[in-house]
Amino acid sequence: MATEPKQVSGEELDHDLAELLEIERFEPPAEFRERALLNDPAVYEEAARDPRAWWAKQAAELDWFEPWDTVLDDSEAPFYKWFTGGKLNVSYNCLDRHVLAGRGERVAYHWRGEEGQERDITYAELLAEVKRFASALKDQGVKKGDVVGIYLPMIPEVVVAMLACARIGAPHNVVFGGFSAEAVRERMEFSEAKALITVDGAARKGKTAPVKERVDEVMGDLATLQKIIVVRSKDVPCEMRAGRDVYYDEICAAADPECEAEPLDAEHPLYILYTSGSTAKPKGILHTTGGYLTGVSATHRYVFDLKPESDVYWCAADVGWVTGHSYIVYGPLANGATSVMWEGAPDYPNRGIWWEIVEHYGVTILYCAPTAIRACIKWGADWPNGHDLSSLRLLGTVGEPINPKAWLWYHKVIGSEQCPIVDTWWQTETGAIMITPLPGITATKPGSATQPFPGVAAQVLAESSGEPLEEGQGLLVLNGPWPSMLRTLYKEPERYIETYFKRFGSETYLVGDAARRDKDGYFWVIGRIDDVVNVSGHRLSTAEVESAIVAHPDVAEAAVIGQHDEDTGQAIVAFVTLQGDLEGDEHTVEGIRATVAERIGKFARPKRMIWTDDLPKTRSGKIMRRLLRDIAEGRALGDVTTLRDPAVMSQLEDRVKEMQAQED
Ligand code: WTA
């Protein structure tokens, strides 16, 4: 049954936007509120009165092999421990307990391949595969505590691999498939991974990328890496190094189909996920077992109002980012949800593929990034309007602030004005959603993530004094520990303290975002305060990109900033000084972009490159990125008197103007 197409033109949208900004608040629809799992605001008071008791209640929803003795051990703060003494297993909670309770026939994932292939995987099937692969990992010499790298595309085996690691207590280190092999190597080296699970080839919009071949080019001499396990997904011939490389299907076929879930301490490491910080070296965020699963399952249940018997839930992220870890894999499986998993891009085989998938599987809950919504706006409402989206009842966003126009389009064109929108703010470090509406309780305001989740406390502190602000803009902090928080930076405990707890002490987690609170106490997250840029919801450090650019032989020096971008939220702009008298041309631009793609990944390539004879530096030689940002955004320049050579700025201003004129 097709719904009436609702065409929305750009002009209409602008008109509606003006009205929308006057409405200001959107109450949950009465019908939604009535049926919601949580619809009484008293839940916030209950949690605030005794956060430990509230979190213990959430933890009790999981199956524990042994109960905990202490909810929170803060004796070594900020190295917090949750549910100490307790033992559990994440894969048991995600699979076995559902199968034991008779829910084995429920679909865990409706998997859909790029070319339309379909595979429904039930909980019972997933459990059987996970057990086999867990046995196979053991056969390959992987033991509890060994780090296992995972570099896989969006195929079911990525979930199997993660859960098999969790089953035997081997922390995984997943690297997003869009990262280059060199970036994978670096992450394997930092974490001293013993094995890497990868694939012969990956589907990329109708083409096949030869993944194993690329991995071989860089991984050869990494002594710590003893095994490479290759999933045969796309029939790409691979060179297999004897003694090191094995095929996934072959080791699974030879493995014991039984593998009991290992009872693990609540604080046993579940995974490391590298993310960008202020320096070129990525930070290894470490998450553990009991607290993490408590946080992701509770937030997944309540933020998405999950009814596992009837909902079809789709988080359209990639498993390689934290959103995928928490809300494609661990949260949904712990809650026994039926999810959709889509292998490909939002515009292949055509720009309507997302909406075709929603219609086909009857998706009820959709969770995606504002960047994707902006792309859909550009492609036009005809694509979604060509499909029946009436199954949808709740929409979510994550990864970056959502601009009101995108919010409105999501609300009208996708949600037919019937679906609450949950704008969820959180980070790799927080493990789970921290600031978010509860869809049956909270009145939303487009662009605001609204209020901390029950049991979470947040504040905005004045930049100068560090005093909490009732209203106004400053630094976002989270007060006190929460169960799914990172435990440390892997192998860098000093950096953990320095980055998050040095400024305000071990009770106050410094987020790294600027935020505003309005007269109603709502939180509006503005963006990063450090040298981290957010391109299409992908987190990148300017230092990381700079160091990739200077690896190009023609480059002497580079400074990178994030510039506001209508499509991607932020775009990377690089100011580059070449060696000697070299002149930059198209060829150099392509060369530098290729170097960045090779070192980090295609998504990190600069959108604009501006040649300059020098960069604005202080007398002590520090690059003043603030001035570069001012120039790029066309703002009046701030104080330039501290510059070593103020003349640099006028040359740069001219160059930026030239470039903008060319683009127009
Ligand atoms: C930004 C992604 C505004 C923020 C889950 C944060 C957001 C960084 C939102 C974390 C949101 C995430 N509104 N900004 N709803 N969600 N951010 O680690 O700057 O990849 O610090 O985790 O994304 O990015 P990360």
GROMACS .gro file of C-alpha atoms in nm, residues 340-628:
model
  289
  340VAL     CA    1   1.824  -0.450   0.975
  341MET     CA    2   2.184  -0.461   0.858
  342TRP     CA    3   2.262  -0.296   0.525
  343GLU     CA    4   2.590  -0.364   0.352
  344GLY     CA    5   2.609  -0.063   0.129
  345ALA     CA    6   2.595   0.312   0.086
  346PRO     CA    7   2.278   0.526   0.099
  347ASP     CA    8   2.299   0.600  -0.275
  348TYR     CA    9   2.364   0.260  -0.429
  349PRO     CA   10   2.208   0.107  -0.636
  350ASN     CA   11   2.001   0.427  -0.621
  351ARG     CA   12   1.916   0.713  -0.389
  352GLY     CA   13   1.597   0.549  -0.274
  353ILE     CA   14   1.758   0.237  -0.132
  354TRP     CA   15   1.711   0.333   0.235
  355TRP     CA   16   1.341   0.389   0.184
  356GLU     CA   17   1.305   0.069  -0.011
  357ILE     CA   18   1.462  -0.113   0.284
  358VAL     CA   19   1.233   0.060   0.534
  359GLU     CA   20   0.929  -0.043   0.333
  360HIS     CA   21   1.052  -0.395   0.261
  361TYR     CA   22   1.127  -0.491   0.621
  362GLY     CA   23   0.865  -0.268   0.782
  363VAL     CA   24   1.123  -0.076   0.982
  364THR     CA   25   0.966   0.088   1.287
  365ILE     CA   26   1.270   0.266   1.436
  366LEU     CA   27   1.533   0.441   1.226
  367TYR     CA   28   1.855   0.581   1.372
  368CYS     CA   29   2.099   0.773   1.149
  369ALA     CA   30   2.326   1.077   1.121
  370PRO     CA   31   2.215   1.428   1.023
  371THR     CA   32   2.464   1.419   0.735
  372ALA     CA   33   2.263   1.140   0.575
  373ILE     CA   34   1.944   1.340   0.618
  374ARG     CA   35   2.103   1.643   0.452
  375ALA     CA   36   2.212   1.427   0.159
  376CYS     CA   37   1.854   1.299   0.124
  377ILE     CA   38   1.719   1.654   0.123
  378LYS     CA   39   1.953   1.731  -0.164
  379TRP     CA   40   1.843   1.424  -0.358
  380GLY     CA   41   1.482   1.527  -0.323
  381ALA     CA   42   1.166   1.408  -0.150
  382ASP     CA   43   1.062   1.199  -0.450
  383TRP     CA   44   1.284   0.915  -0.334
  384PRO     CA   45   1.122   0.861   0.005
  385ASN     CA   46   0.783   0.960  -0.127
  386GLY     CA   47   0.797   0.667  -0.364
  387HIS     CA   48   0.781   0.426  -0.071
  388ASP     CA   49   0.542   0.338   0.207
  389LEU     CA   50   0.714   0.454   0.525
  390SER     CA   51   0.408   0.420   0.746
  391SER     CA   52   0.570   0.147   0.958
  392LEU     CA   53   0.803   0.405   1.114
  393ARG     CA   54   0.711   0.516   1.466
  394LEU     CA   55   1.034   0.663   1.603
  395LEU     CA   56   1.332   0.842   1.448
  396GLY     CA   57   1.676   0.908   1.593
  397THR     CA   58   1.988   1.104   1.508
  398VAL     CA   59   2.346   1.089   1.629
  399GLY     CA   60   2.696   1.214   1.563
  400GLU     CA   61   2.662   1.588   1.515
  401PRO     CA   62   2.420   1.868   1.586
  402ILE     CA   63   2.112   1.851   1.365
  403ASN     CA   64   2.024   2.176   1.194
  404PRO     CA   65   1.655   2.271   1.218
  405LYS     CA   66   1.599   2.236   0.844
  406ALA     CA   67   1.719   1.876   0.843
  407TRP     CA   68   1.514   1.810   1.157
  408LEU     CA   69   1.202   1.945   0.994
  409TRP     CA   70   1.250   1.741   0.678
  410TYR     CA   71   1.308   1.425   0.883
  411HIS     CA   72   0.997   1.504   1.085
  412LYS     CA   73   0.772   1.576   0.787
  413VAL     CA   74   0.894   1.374   0.492
  414ILE     CA   75   1.018   1.065   0.675
  415GLY     CA   76   0.810   1.072   0.992
  416SER     CA   77   0.486   1.211   0.844
  417GLU     CA   78   0.474   1.432   1.155
  418GLN     CA   79   0.386   1.122   1.360
  419CYS     CA   80   0.723   1.009   1.492
  420PRO     CA   81   0.910   1.157   1.785
  421ILE     CA   82   1.273   1.239   1.700
  422VAL     CA   83   1.540   1.149   1.953
  423ASP     CA   84   1.855   1.358   1.901
  424THR     CA   85   2.111   1.155   2.095
  425TRP     CA   86   2.436   1.306   2.215
  426TRP     CA   87   2.723   1.084   2.321
  427GLN     CA   88   3.079   0.984   2.233
  428THR     CA   89   3.307   0.685   2.182
  429GLU     CA   90   3.425   0.753   2.536
  430THR     CA   91   3.080   0.753   2.695
  431GLY     CA   92   2.997   0.413   2.542
  432ALA     CA   93   2.625   0.482   2.548
  433ILE     CA   94   2.381   0.768   2.485
  434MET     CA   95   2.414   1.039   2.751
  435ILE     CA   96   2.196   1.336   2.656
  436THR     CA   97   1.872   1.256   2.478
  437PRO     CA   98   1.498   1.289   2.487
  438LEU     CA   99   1.293   0.999   2.623
  439PRO     CA  100   1.038   0.972   2.344
  440GLY     CA  101   0.733   0.919   2.566
  441ILE     CA  102   0.825   1.193   2.811
  442THR     CA  103   1.038   1.472   2.668
  443ALA     CA  104   0.913   1.767   2.467
  444THR     CA  105   1.177   1.809   2.197
  445LYS     CA  106   1.322   2.123   2.046
  446PRO     CA  107   1.479   2.086   1.699
  447GLY     CA  108   1.856   2.099   1.737
  448SER     CA  109   1.868   2.023   2.109
  449ALA     CA  110   1.961   1.684   2.255
  450THR     CA  111   1.744   1.804   2.549
  451GLN     CA  112   1.827   1.637   2.885
  452PRO     CA  113   2.068   1.384   3.035
  453PHE     CA  114   1.942   1.025   3.040
  454PRO     CA  115   1.820   0.915   3.386
  455GLY     CA  116   2.121   0.842   3.606
  456VAL     CA  117   2.346   1.077   3.406
  457ALA     CA  118   2.434   1.427   3.523
  458ALA     CA  119   2.567   1.699   3.295
  459GLN     CA  120   2.656   2.063   3.333
  460VAL     CA  121   2.777   2.355   3.126
  461LEU     CA  122   3.066   2.530   3.297
  462ALA     CA  123   3.180   2.885   3.232
  463GLU     CA  124   3.502   2.872   3.030
  464SER     CA  125   3.679   3.129   3.249
  465SER     CA  126   3.569   3.044   3.602
  466GLY     CA  127   3.461   2.683   3.571
  467GLU     CA  128   3.136   2.774   3.750
  468PRO     CA  129   2.819   2.590   3.641
  469LEU     CA  130   2.585   2.798   3.428
  470GLU     CA  131   2.208   2.775   3.464
  471GLU     CA  132   2.180   2.938   3.125
  472GLY     CA  133   2.444   3.029   2.867
  473GLN     CA  134   2.735   2.881   2.676
  474GLY     CA  135   3.046   2.706   2.803
  475LEU     CA  136   3.218   2.371   2.843
  476LEU     CA  137   3.010   2.057   2.859
  477VAL     CA  138   3.100   1.818   3.143
  478LEU     CA  139   2.951   1.500   3.284
  479ASN     CA  140   2.938   1.479   3.661
  480GLY     CA  141   3.038   1.164   3.833
  481PRO     CA  142   3.097   0.823   3.677
  482TRP     CA  143   2.846   0.619   3.477
  483PRO     CA  144   2.864   0.244   3.405
  484SER     CA  145   2.943   0.253   3.031
  485MET     CA  146   3.222   0.511   3.058
  486LEU     CA  147   3.564   0.436   2.914
  487ARG     CA  148   3.795   0.286   3.177
  488THR     CA  149   4.120   0.424   3.042
  489LEU     CA  150   4.310   0.493   2.723
  490TYR     CA  151   4.470   0.164   2.630
  491LYS     CA  152   4.832   0.160   2.748
  492GLU     CA  153   4.814   0.536   2.818
  493PRO     CA  154   4.666   0.589   3.166
  494GLU     CA  155   4.839   0.925   3.207
  495ARG     CA  156   4.684   1.055   2.890
  496TYR     CA  157   4.344   0.938   3.016
  497ILE     CA  158   4.374   1.158   3.324
  498GLU     CA  159   4.529   1.446   3.132
  499THR     CA  160   4.260   1.450   2.860
  500TYR     CA  161   3.946   1.408   3.066
  501PHE     CA  162   4.008   1.475   3.434
  502LYS     CA  163   4.297   1.715   3.475
  503ARG     CA  164   4.097   2.031   3.433
  504PHE     CA  165   3.816   1.979   3.686
  505GLY     CA  166   3.924   1.678   3.892
  506SER     CA  167   3.837   1.311   3.889
  507GLU     CA  168   3.463   1.360   3.954
  508THR     CA  169   3.410   1.577   3.647
  509TYR     CA  170   3.458   1.436   3.299
  510LEU     CA  171   3.562   1.698   3.045
  511VAL     CA  172   3.373   1.617   2.727
  512GLY     CA  173   3.560   1.831   2.475
  513ASP     CA  174   3.242   1.988   2.338
  514ALA     CA  175   3.104   2.336   2.381
  515ALA     CA  176   2.735   2.352   2.474
  516ARG     CA  177   2.464   2.597   2.567
  517ARG     CA  178   2.179   2.569   2.814
  518ASP     CA  179   1.862   2.757   2.744
  519LYS     CA  180   1.606   2.905   2.979
  520ASP     CA  181   1.441   2.565   3.026
  521GLY     CA  182   1.771   2.398   3.106
  522TYR     CA  183   1.785   2.216   2.770
  523PHE     CA  184   2.129   2.126   2.637
  524TRP     CA  185   2.238   2.241   2.289
  525VAL     CA  186   2.568   2.084   2.189
  526ILE     CA  187   2.758   2.318   1.961
  527GLY     CA  188   3.076   2.137   1.861
  528ARG     CA  189   3.427   2.044   1.961
  529ILE     CA  190   3.653   2.275   2.155
  530ASP     CA  191   3.967   2.081   2.070
  531ASP     CA  192   4.137   2.014   1.737
  532VAL     CA  193   3.891   1.746   1.640
  533VAL     CA  194   3.679   1.787   1.328
  534ASN     CA  195   3.356   1.610   1.254
  535VAL     CA  196   3.318   1.531   0.884
  536SER     CA  197   2.989   1.355   0.805
  537GLY     CA  198   2.984   1.234   1.164
  538HIS     CA  199   3.337   1.091   1.129
  539ARG     CA  200   3.568   1.208   1.399
  540LEU     CA  201   3.915   1.320   1.282
  541SER     CA  202   4.200   1.503   1.446
  542THR     CA  203   4.351   1.794   1.258
  543ALA     CA  204   4.695   1.677   1.373
  544GLU     CA  205   4.636   1.332   1.223
  545VAL     CA  206   4.548   1.482   0.884
  546GLU     CA  207   4.840   1.727   0.901
  547SER     CA  208   5.084   1.450   0.964
  548ALA     CA  209   4.947   1.257   0.666
  549ILE     CA  210   4.979   1.566   0.442
  550VAL     CA  211   5.340   1.635   0.535
  551ALA     CA  212   5.422   1.276   0.445
  552HIS     CA  213   5.390   1.391   0.083
  553PRO     CA  214   5.743   1.460  -0.044
  554ASP     CA  215   5.659   1.808  -0.183
  555VAL     CA  216   5.511   1.938   0.139
  556ALA     CA  217   5.710   2.140   0.391
  557GLU     CA  218   5.435   2.224   0.636
  558ALA     CA  219   5.059   2.203   0.673
  559ALA     CA  220   4.783   2.325   0.900
  560VAL     CA  221   4.436   2.177   0.892
  561ILE     CA  222   4.109   2.319   1.017
  562GLY     CA  223   3.744   2.223   1.004
  563GLN     CA  224   3.525   2.462   0.808
  564HIS     CA  225   3.148   2.476   0.828
  565ASP     CA  226   2.999   2.274   0.543
  566GLU     CA  227   2.638   2.249   0.439
  567ASP     CA  228   2.658   1.886   0.341
  568THR     CA  229   2.907   1.725   0.572
  569GLY     CA  230   2.871   1.946   0.882
  570GLN     CA  231   3.239   2.028   0.868
  571ALA     CA  232   3.487   1.997   0.583
  572ILE     CA  233   3.862   1.971   0.599
  573VAL     CA  234   4.059   2.268   0.473
  574ALA     CA  235   4.436   2.239   0.450
  575PHE     CA  236   4.676   2.532   0.436
  576VAL     CA  237   4.990   2.396   0.277
  577THR     CA  238   5.343   2.526   0.233
  578LEU     CA  239   5.543   2.341  -0.031
  579GLN     CA  240   5.916   2.271  -0.029
  580GLY     CA  241   6.149   2.539  -0.171
  581ASP     CA  242   6.011   2.710  -0.481
  582LEU     CA  243   5.763   2.442  -0.574
  583GLU     CA  244   5.433   2.570  -0.708
  584GLY     CA  245   5.117   2.385  -0.623
  585ASP     CA  246   4.895   2.267  -0.909
  586GLU     CA  247   4.618   2.015  -0.973
  587HIS     CA  248   4.873   1.737  -0.981
  588THR     CA  249   5.005   1.829  -0.637
  589VAL     CA  250   4.651   1.850  -0.501
  590GLU     CA  251   4.574   1.500  -0.625
  591GLY     CA  252   4.905   1.370  -0.492
  592ILE     CA  253   4.839   1.508  -0.146
  593ARG     CA  254   4.482   1.377  -0.141
  594ALA     CA  255   4.611   1.034  -0.240
  595THR     CA  256   4.867   1.042   0.041
  596VAL     CA  257   4.594   1.121   0.294
  597ALA     CA  258   4.375   0.842   0.154
  598GLU     CA  259   4.660   0.598   0.190
  599ARG     CA  260   4.760   0.702   0.540
  600ILE     CA  261   4.413   0.745   0.693
  601GLY     CA  262   4.132   0.679   0.447
  602LYS     CA  263   3.944   0.852   0.168
  603PHE     CA  264   3.700   1.017   0.405
  604ALA     CA  265   3.987   1.224   0.554
  605ARG     CA  266   4.092   1.388   0.227
  606PRO     CA  267   4.088   1.769   0.239
  607LYS     CA  268   3.803   1.929   0.050
  608ARG     CA  269   4.002   2.247  -0.010
  609MET     CA  270   4.374   2.314  -0.026
  610ILE     CA  271   4.519   2.659   0.004
  611TRP     CA  272   4.883   2.717  -0.087
  612THR     CA  273   5.073   2.960   0.130
  613ASP     CA  274   5.435   3.074   0.162
  614ASP     CA  275   5.404   3.061   0.537
  615LEU     CA  276   5.156   2.985   0.813
  616PRO     CA  277   5.049   3.229   1.082
  617LYS     CA  278   5.269   3.152   1.380
  618THR     CA  279   5.333   3.302   1.718
  619ARG     CA  280   5.684   3.418   1.796
  620SER     CA  281   5.741   3.087   1.966
  621GLY     CA  282   5.648   2.909   1.642
  622LYS     CA  283   5.302   2.779   1.731
  623ILE     CA  284   5.054   2.773   1.442
  624MET     CA  285   4.753   2.992   1.519
  625ARG     CA  286   4.467   2.780   1.388
  626ARG     CA  287   4.217   3.025   1.530
  627LEU     CA  288   4.323   3.279   1.265
  628LEU     CA  289   4.300   3.019   0.991
   0.00000   0.00000   0.00000
